[in-house]
Coordinates of C-alpha atoms in Angstrom, one line a residue:
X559 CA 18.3 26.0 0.5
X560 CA 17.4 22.4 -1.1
X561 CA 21.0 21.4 -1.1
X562 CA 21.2 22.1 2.8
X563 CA 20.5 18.5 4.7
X564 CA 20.8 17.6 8.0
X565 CA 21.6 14.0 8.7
X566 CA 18.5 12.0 9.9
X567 CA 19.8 10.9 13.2
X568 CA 21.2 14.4 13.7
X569 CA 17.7 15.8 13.5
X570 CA 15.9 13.7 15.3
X571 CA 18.3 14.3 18.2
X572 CA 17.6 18.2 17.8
X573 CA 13.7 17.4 17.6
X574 CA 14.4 15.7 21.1
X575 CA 16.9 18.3 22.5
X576 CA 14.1 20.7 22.1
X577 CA 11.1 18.9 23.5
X578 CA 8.9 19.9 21.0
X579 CA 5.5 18.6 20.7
X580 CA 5.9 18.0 17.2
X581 CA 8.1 15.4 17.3
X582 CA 4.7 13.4 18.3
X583 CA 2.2 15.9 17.4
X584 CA 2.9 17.2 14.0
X585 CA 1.4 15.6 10.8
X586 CA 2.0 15.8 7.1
X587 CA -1.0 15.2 4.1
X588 CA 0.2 13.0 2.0
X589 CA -1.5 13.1 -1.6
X590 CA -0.7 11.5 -4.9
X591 CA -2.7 12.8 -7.6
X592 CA 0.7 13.2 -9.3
X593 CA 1.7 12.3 -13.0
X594 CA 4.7 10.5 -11.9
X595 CA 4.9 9.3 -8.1
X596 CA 7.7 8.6 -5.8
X597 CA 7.5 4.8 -4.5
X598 CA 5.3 4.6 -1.1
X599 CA 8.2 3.5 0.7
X600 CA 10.5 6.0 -0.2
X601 CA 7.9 8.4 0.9
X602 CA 7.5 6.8 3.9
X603 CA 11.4 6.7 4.6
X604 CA 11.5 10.7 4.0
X605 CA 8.6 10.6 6.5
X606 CA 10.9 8.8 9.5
X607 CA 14.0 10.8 8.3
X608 CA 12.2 14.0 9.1
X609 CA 10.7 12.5 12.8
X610 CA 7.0 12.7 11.5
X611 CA 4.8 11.0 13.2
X612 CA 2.0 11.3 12.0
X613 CA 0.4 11.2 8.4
X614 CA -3.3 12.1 6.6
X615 CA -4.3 9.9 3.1
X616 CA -7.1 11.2 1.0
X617 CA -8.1 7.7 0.8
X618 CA -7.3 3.5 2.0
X619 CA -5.1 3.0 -1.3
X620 CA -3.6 -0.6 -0.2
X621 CA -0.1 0.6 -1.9
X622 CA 1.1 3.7 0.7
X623 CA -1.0 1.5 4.1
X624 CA 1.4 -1.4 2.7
X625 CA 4.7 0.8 3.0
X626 CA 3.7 2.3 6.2
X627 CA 3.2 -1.0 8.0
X628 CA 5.5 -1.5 10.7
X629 CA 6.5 2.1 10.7
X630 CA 4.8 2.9 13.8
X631 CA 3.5 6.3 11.7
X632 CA 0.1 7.3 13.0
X633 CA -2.5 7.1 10.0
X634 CA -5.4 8.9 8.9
X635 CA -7.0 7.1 6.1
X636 CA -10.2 8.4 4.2
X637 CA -13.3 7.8 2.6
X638 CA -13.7 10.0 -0.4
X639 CA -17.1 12.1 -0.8
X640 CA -17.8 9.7 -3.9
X641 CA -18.4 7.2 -1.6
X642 CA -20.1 8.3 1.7
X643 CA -23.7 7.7 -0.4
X644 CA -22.5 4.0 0.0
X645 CA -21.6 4.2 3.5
X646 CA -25.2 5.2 4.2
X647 CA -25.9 1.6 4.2
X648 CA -24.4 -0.5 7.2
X649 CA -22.8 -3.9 5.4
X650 CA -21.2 -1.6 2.8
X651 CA -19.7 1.0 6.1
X652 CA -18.6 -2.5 7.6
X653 CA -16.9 -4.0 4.9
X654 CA -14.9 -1.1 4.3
X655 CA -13.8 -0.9 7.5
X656 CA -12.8 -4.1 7.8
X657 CA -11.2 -4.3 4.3
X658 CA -9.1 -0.9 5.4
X659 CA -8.6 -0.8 9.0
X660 CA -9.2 -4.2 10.8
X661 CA -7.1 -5.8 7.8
X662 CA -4.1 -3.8 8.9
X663 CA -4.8 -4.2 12.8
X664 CA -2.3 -6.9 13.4
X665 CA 1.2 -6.6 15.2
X666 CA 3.9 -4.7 12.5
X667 CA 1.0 -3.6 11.0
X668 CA -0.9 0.2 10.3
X669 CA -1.0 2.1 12.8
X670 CA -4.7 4.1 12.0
X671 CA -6.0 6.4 14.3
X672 CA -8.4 7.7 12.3
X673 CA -11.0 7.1 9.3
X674 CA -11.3 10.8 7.7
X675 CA -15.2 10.3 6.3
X676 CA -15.5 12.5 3.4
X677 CA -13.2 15.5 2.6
X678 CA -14.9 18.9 3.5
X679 CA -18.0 17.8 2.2
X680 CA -19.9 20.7 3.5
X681 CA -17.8 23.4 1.3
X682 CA -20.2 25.9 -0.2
X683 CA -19.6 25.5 -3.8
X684 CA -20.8 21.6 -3.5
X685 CA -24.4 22.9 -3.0
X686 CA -24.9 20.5 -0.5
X687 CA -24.4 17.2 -2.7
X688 CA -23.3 15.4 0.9
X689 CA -25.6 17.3 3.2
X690 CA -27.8 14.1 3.7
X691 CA -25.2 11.3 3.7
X692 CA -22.4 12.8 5.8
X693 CA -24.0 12.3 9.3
X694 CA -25.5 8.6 8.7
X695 CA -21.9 7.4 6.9
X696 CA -19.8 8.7 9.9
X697 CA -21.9 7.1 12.1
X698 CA -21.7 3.7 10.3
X699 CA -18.1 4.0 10.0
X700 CA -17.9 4.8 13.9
X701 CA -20.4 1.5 14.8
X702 CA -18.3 -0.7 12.4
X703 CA -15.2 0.6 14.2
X704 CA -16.5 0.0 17.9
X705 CA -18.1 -3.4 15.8
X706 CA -14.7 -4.6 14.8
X707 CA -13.2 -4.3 18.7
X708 CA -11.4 -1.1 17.4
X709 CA -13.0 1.5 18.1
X710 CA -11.5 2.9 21.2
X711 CA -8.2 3.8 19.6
X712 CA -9.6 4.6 15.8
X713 CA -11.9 7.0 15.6
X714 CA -14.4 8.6 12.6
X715 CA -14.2 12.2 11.6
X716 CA -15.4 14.5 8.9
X717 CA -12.1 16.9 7.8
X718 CA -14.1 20.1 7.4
X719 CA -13.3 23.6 5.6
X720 CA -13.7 26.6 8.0
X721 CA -16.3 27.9 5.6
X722 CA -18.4 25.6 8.0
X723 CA -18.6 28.3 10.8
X724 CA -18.9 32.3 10.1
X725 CA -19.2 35.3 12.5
X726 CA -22.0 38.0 11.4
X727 CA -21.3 41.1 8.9
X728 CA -22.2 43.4 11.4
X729 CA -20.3 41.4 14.3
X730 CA -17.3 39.7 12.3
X731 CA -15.5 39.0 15.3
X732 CA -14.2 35.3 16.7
X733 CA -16.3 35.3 20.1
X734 CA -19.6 35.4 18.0
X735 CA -18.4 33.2 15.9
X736 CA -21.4 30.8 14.5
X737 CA -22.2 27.4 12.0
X738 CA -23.5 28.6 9.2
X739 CA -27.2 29.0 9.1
X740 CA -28.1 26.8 6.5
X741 CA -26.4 23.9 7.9
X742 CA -26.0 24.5 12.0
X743 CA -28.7 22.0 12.9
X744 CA -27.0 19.3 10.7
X745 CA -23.1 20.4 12.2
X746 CA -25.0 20.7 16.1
X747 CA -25.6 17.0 15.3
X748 CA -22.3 16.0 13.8
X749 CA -19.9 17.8 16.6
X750 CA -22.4 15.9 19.7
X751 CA -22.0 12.9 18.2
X752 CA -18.0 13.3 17.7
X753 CA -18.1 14.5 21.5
X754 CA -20.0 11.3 22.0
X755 CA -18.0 9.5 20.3
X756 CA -14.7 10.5 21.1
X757 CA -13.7 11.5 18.3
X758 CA -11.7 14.9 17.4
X759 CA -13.3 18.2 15.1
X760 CA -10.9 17.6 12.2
X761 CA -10.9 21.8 10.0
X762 CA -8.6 22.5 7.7
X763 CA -7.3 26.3 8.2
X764 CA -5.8 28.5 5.2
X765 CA -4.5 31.6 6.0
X766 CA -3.1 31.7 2.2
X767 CA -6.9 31.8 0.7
X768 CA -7.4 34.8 3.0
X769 CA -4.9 36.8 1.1
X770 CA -5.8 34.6 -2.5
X771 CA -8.2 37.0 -4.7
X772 CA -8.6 40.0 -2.1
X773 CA -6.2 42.5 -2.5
X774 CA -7.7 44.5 0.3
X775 CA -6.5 41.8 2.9
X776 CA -3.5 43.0 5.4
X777 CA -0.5 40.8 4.5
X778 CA 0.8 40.7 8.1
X779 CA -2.5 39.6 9.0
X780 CA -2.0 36.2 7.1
X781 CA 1.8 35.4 9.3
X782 CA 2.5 35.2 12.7
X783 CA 4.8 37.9 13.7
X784 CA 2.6 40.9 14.1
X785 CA -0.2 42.5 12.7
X786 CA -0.6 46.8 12.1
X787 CA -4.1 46.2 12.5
X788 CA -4.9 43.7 14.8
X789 CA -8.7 42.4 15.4
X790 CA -9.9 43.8 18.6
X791 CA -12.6 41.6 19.7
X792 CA -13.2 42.5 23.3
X793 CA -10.4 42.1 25.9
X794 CA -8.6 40.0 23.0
X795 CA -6.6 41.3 20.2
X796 CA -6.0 38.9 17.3
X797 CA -2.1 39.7 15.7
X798 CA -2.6 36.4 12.9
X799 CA -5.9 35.4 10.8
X800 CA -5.2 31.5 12.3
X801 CA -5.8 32.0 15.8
X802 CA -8.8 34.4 14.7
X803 CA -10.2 31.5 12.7
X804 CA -9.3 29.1 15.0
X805 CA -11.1 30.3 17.8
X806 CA -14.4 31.9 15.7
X807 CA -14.4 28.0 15.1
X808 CA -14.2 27.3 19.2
X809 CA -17.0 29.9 19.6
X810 CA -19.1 27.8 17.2
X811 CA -18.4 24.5 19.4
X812 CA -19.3 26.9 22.8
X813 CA -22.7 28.1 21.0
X814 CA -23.6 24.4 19.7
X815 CA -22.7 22.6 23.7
X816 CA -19.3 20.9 23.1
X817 CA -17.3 23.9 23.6
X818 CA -14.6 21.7 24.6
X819 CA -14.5 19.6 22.1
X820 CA -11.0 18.7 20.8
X821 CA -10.4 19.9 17.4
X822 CA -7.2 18.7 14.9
X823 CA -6.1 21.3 12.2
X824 CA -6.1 18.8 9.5
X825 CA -4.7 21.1 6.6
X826 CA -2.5 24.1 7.2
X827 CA 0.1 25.7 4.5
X828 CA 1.5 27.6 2.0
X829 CA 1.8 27.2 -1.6
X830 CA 4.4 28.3 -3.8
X831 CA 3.7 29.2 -7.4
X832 CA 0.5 29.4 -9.5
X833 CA -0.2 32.8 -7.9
X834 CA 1.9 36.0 -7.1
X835 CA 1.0 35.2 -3.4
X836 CA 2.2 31.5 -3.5
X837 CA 5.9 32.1 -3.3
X838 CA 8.7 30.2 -1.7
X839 CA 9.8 33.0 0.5
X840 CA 6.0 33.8 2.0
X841 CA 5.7 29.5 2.7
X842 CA 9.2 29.7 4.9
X843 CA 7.7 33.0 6.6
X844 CA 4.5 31.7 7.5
X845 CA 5.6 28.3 8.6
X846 CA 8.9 29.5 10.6
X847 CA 5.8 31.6 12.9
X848 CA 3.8 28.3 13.0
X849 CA 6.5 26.2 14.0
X850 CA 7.2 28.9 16.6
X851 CA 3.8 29.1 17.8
X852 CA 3.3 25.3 17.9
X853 CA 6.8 25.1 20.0
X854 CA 5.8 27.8 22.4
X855 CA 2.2 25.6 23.3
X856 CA 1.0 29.4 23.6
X857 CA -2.4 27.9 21.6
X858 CA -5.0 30.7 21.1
X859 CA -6.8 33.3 22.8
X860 CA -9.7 31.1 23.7
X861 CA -8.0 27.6 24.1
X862 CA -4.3 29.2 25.6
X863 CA -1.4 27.6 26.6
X864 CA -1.8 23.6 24.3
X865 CA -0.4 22.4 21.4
X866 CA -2.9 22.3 18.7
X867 CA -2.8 19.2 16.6
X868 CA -1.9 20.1 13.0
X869 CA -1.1 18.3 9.7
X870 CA 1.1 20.4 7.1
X871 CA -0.4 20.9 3.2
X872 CA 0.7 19.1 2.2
X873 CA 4.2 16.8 1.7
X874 CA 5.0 16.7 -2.0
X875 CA 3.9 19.3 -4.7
X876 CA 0.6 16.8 -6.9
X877 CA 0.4 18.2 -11.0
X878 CA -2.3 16.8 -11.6
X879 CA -4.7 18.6 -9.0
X880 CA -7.4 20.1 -10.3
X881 CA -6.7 23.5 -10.5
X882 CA -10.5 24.8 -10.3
X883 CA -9.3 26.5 -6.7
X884 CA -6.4 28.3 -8.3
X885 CA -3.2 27.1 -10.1
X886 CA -1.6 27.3 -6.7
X887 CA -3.1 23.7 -6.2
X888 CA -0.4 21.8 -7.8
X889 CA 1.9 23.5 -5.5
X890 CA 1.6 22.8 -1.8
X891 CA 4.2 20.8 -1.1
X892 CA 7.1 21.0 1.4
X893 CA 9.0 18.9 -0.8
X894 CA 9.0 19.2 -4.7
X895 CA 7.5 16.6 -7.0
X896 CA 11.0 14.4 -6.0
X897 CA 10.8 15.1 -2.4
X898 CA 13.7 17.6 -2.3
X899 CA 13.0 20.5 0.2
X900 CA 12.3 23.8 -0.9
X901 CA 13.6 25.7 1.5
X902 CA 14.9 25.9 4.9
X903 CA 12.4 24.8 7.5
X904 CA 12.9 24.1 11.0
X905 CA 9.9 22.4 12.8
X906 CA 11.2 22.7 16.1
X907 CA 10.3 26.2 16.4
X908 CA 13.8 27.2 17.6
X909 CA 14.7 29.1 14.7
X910 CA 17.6 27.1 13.0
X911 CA 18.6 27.5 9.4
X912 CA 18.2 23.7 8.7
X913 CA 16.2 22.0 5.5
X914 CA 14.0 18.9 6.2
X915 CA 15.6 15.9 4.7
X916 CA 15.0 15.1 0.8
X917 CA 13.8 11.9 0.0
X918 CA 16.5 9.3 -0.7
X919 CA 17.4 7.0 -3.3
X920 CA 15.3 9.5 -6.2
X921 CA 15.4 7.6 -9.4
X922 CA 14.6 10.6 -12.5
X923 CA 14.6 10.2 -16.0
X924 CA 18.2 11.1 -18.8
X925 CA 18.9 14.8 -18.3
X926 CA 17.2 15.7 -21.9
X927 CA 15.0 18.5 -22.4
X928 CA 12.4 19.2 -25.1
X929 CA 12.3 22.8 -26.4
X930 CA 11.7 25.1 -29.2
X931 CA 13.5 24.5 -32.1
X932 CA 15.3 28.0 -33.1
X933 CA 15.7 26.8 -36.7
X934 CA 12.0 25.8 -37.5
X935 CA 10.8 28.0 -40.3
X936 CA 7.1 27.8 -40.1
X937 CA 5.8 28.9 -36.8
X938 CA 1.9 29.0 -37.9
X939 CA 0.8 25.8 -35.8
X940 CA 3.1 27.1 -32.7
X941 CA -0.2 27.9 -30.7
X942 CA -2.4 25.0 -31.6
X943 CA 1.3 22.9 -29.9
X944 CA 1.9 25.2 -27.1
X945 CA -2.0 25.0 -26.7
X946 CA -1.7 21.0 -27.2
X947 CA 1.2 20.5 -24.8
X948 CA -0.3 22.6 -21.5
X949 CA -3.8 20.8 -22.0
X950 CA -1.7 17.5 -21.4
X951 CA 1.0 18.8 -18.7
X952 CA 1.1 21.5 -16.4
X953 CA 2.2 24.8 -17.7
X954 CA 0.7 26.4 -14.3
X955 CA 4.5 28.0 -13.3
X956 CA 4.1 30.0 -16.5
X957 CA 0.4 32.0 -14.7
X958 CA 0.9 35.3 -13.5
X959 CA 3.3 36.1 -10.6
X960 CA 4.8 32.2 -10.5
X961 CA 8.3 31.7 -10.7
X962 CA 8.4 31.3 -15.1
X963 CA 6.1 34.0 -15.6
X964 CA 8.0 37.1 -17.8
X965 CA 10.0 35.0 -19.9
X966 CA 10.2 35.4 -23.6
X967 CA 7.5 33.6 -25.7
X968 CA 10.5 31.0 -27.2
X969 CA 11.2 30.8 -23.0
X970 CA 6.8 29.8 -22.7
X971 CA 6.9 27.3 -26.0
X972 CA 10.2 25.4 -24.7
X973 CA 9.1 25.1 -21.2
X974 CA 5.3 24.0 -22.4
X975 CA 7.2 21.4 -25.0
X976 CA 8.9 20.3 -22.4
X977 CA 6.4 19.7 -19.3
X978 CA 4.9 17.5 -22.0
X979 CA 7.9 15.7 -23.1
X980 CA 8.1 14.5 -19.5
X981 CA 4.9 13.5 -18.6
X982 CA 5.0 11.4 -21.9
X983 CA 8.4 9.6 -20.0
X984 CA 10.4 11.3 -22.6
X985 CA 9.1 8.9 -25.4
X986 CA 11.2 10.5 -28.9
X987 CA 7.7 11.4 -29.8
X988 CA 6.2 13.2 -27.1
X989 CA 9.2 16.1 -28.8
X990 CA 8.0 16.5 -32.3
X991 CA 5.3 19.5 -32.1
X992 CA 5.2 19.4 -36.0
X993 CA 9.1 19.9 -36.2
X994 CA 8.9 23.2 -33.7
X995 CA 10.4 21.4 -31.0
X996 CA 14.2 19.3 -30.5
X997 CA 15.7 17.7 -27.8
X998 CA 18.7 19.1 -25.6
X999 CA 21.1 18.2 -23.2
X1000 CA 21.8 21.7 -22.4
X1001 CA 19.3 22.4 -19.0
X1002 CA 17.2 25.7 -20.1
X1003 CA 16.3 26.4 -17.0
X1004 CA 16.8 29.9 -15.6
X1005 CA 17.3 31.8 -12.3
X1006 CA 13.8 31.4 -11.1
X1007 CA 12.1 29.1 -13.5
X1008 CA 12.9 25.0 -13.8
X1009 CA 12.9 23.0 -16.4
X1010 CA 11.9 19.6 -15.0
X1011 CA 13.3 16.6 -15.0
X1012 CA 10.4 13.8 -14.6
X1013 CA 11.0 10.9 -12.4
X1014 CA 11.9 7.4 -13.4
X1015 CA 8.7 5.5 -12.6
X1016 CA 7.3 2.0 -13.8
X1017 CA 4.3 3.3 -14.8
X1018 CA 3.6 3.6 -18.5
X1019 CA 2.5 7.1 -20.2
X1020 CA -0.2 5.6 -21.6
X1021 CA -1.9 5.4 -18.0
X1022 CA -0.4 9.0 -17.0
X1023 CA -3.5 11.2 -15.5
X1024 CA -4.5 13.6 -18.5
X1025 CA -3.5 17.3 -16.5
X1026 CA -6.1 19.4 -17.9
X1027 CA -5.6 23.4 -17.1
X1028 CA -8.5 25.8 -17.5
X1029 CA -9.2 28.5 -20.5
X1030 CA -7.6 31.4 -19.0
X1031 CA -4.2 29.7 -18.4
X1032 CA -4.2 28.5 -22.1
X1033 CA -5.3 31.8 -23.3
X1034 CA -2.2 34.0 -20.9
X1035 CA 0.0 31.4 -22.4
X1036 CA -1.0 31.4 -26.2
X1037 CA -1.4 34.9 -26.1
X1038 CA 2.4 35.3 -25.8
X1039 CA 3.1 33.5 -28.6
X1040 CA 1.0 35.9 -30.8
X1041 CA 5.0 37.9 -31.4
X1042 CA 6.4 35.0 -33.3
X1043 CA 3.7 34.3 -35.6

């Protein structure tokens, strides 16, 4: 399905034959917490080629705002949670905003829309780190902005997780939908003052986590085309978990008296290995019924018949994510680590067996692998390197239910060997293993599981990210290697 391309101008035409809302509506995230990255403007190239207008940053690095100047994009740049503390205090909230937005406010410059203040800063398992910062930072980021003679067009939000709002145990339906009590004097405060403001409710929405760790979910639940069981919540019946979320979310705004309060879906998606959930064929399933949905402007239950706002999670698969949520992290993408599609995906809703365009240009590394060497004779230390190489790469495809999960424990040595050899730029060294491992120019990829080829980057190894992964991957992975000791 990668290798299926439709030409840029081609697609764009179909994006306009179909009138759909996307073409100005729909957003992409656009992270980099990647070992080796593709350059900014060849990001930002795939980004035109595909007719996406709009794009979310997890912060106001000077390197992607400098690509997407004069590209007419819509931005959302950010303020990362380890520095709203600083924006407490005015000077520091107006330097920032005119070191990141007004700096860029010129003609053929960034187009920002928004400042994204914090990045779900409220989740549960923070225990409330931001609770006392949040509220004063956004509102010194929105006085800066209306300070700066901007702040009619960019506006501050805070990108929340849905664990923000709740319904009760014994009412868990979206019309009684609630903020959490711990916080819902704080979030009555924060949503009035984006209503004051002008601003949007920014949530991110992930019908994957529903499914992620509870086997009791329904599967048809998490998709759009259909539910056995649907969620009967008065004269409404809910068919998809997004809508259902969505609106227990619009219930919350109602209860708190900004009920119509516009809200952006700032992270929405599907992963596609780490987890036996995260697969290839589930992301095309549940994004070909939200592309329908979005096409159809049928919105939900409680706000019917608009396009919701949304921004895909994410763009391009990140390896060195921390992988605390799940080892699904490091693969969001739409794209692959080299901005190749990974399968078909048609974002006009109209059903077509099309890919999104790949990103041109792609620059990787010699087509040389690193993996076990058959002919070693001492395999004693093959743990401690195995061990060694997935603490410094990212052996998450090898997890349970991913996509190199079963193979033999020579298949889990060569691809670990070789995940490092690539993050290291293929330096001769990064393949040496105490003599278990040799390079190859035969590919030992297999039907479902690929052997990577890194990207050609100017960035030295030395100054690569260290890609930590957590005991229990190192011990699945070791453990298979107990057979050839």
């Amino acid at each position: 399905m990668a290798g299926v391309a439709v030409a840029p101008v081609l697609l764009l035409l179909l994006l306009a034959v179909a009138g759909l809302p996307a073409a100005g509506g729909l957003g992409v995230n656009w992270g980099t917490m990647a070992s080796h990255q593709l350059p900014p403007s060849t990001v930002v190239r795939m980004l035109q080629d595909n007719g996406i207008k709009k794009v979310k940053l997890f912060d106001a690095d000077a390197e992607p705002l400098g690509a997407l100047a004069g590209s007419g994009i819509e931005v959302m740049v950010a303020i990362p949670n380890k520095m709203l503390d600083m924006m407490t205090d005015y000077d520091t909230a107006r330097e920032w905003v005119h070191k990141n937005v007004s700096a860029y406010n010129f003609g053929g410059g960034v187009n920002i829309r928004y400042v994204a203040v914090g990045n779900e800063p409220f989740l549960s398992s923070l225990n409330g780190t931001f609770l006392n910062v949040t509220l004063p930072a956004l509102q010194n980021i929105q006085k800066a902005l209306d300070e700066a003679g901007v702040g009619d067009t960019v506006k501050a939000t805070v990108p929340l997780n849905a664990d923000v709002y709740q319904s009760p145990k014994d009412n868990p339906v979206p019309s009684a939908g609630r903020f959490r009590p711990e916080i819902s004097g704080l979030m009555t405060e924060i949503v009035q003052f984006l209503n004051q403001s002008g601003a949007p409710f920014t949530v991110n929405i992930y019908p994957y986590l529903s499914l992620y760790g509870n086997d009791d979910f329904p599967l048809d639940f998490a998709f759009f085309d259909g539910a056995s069981s649907p969620v009967v919540d008065g004269n409404i019946q809910y068919t998809n978990v997004f809508d259902a979320n969505f609106d227990t979310l619009v219930s919350a705004l109602t209860a708190a008296g900004v009920g119509g309060l516009p809200v952006i879906v700032g992270e929405v998606g599907w992963p596609t290995d780490g987890e036996k959930h995260a697969t290839a064929a589930y992301a095309q399933r549940f994004y070909t019924g939200l592309f329908r949905k979005l096409a159809s402007n049928a919105g939900t239950p409680l706000r019917p018949n608009q396009y919701i706002e949304i921004y895909l999670f994410s763009l391009i698969d990140e390896d060195v994510k921390s992988v605390d949520p799940g080892y699904f992290e490091r693969h969001w993408g739409v794209m692959r680590y080299d901005g190749q599609p990974k399968y078909a995906m048609d974002p006009t809703g109209q059903g077509r067996n099309t890919a999104l365009v790949g990103a041109r240009g792609v620059e990787y590394l010699p087509r040389v692998w690193c993996v076990l060497n058959a002919n070693a004779g001492n395999m004693s230390r093959l743990a401690d390197n195995v061990g060694y190489a997935c603490s410094n790469a990212d052996c998450t495809s090898l997890s349970l239910g991913s996509t190199c999960n079963g193979m033999d424990p020579a298949g889990n040595a060569s691809y670990a060997f070789n995940a490092y050899f690539q993050v290291q730029d293929q330096d001769e060294q990064a393949c040496g293993f105490d003599g278990l491992a040799v390079r190859t120019r035969q590919d030992p990829s297999t039907g479902t599981c690929n052997f990577t080829i890194q990207l050609e980057t100017t960035s030295a190894a030395a100054g690569r990210p260290t890609v930590l992964l957590t005991t229990a991957l190192l011990a699945l992975v070791l453990a298979a290697m107990v057979t050839m000791l």
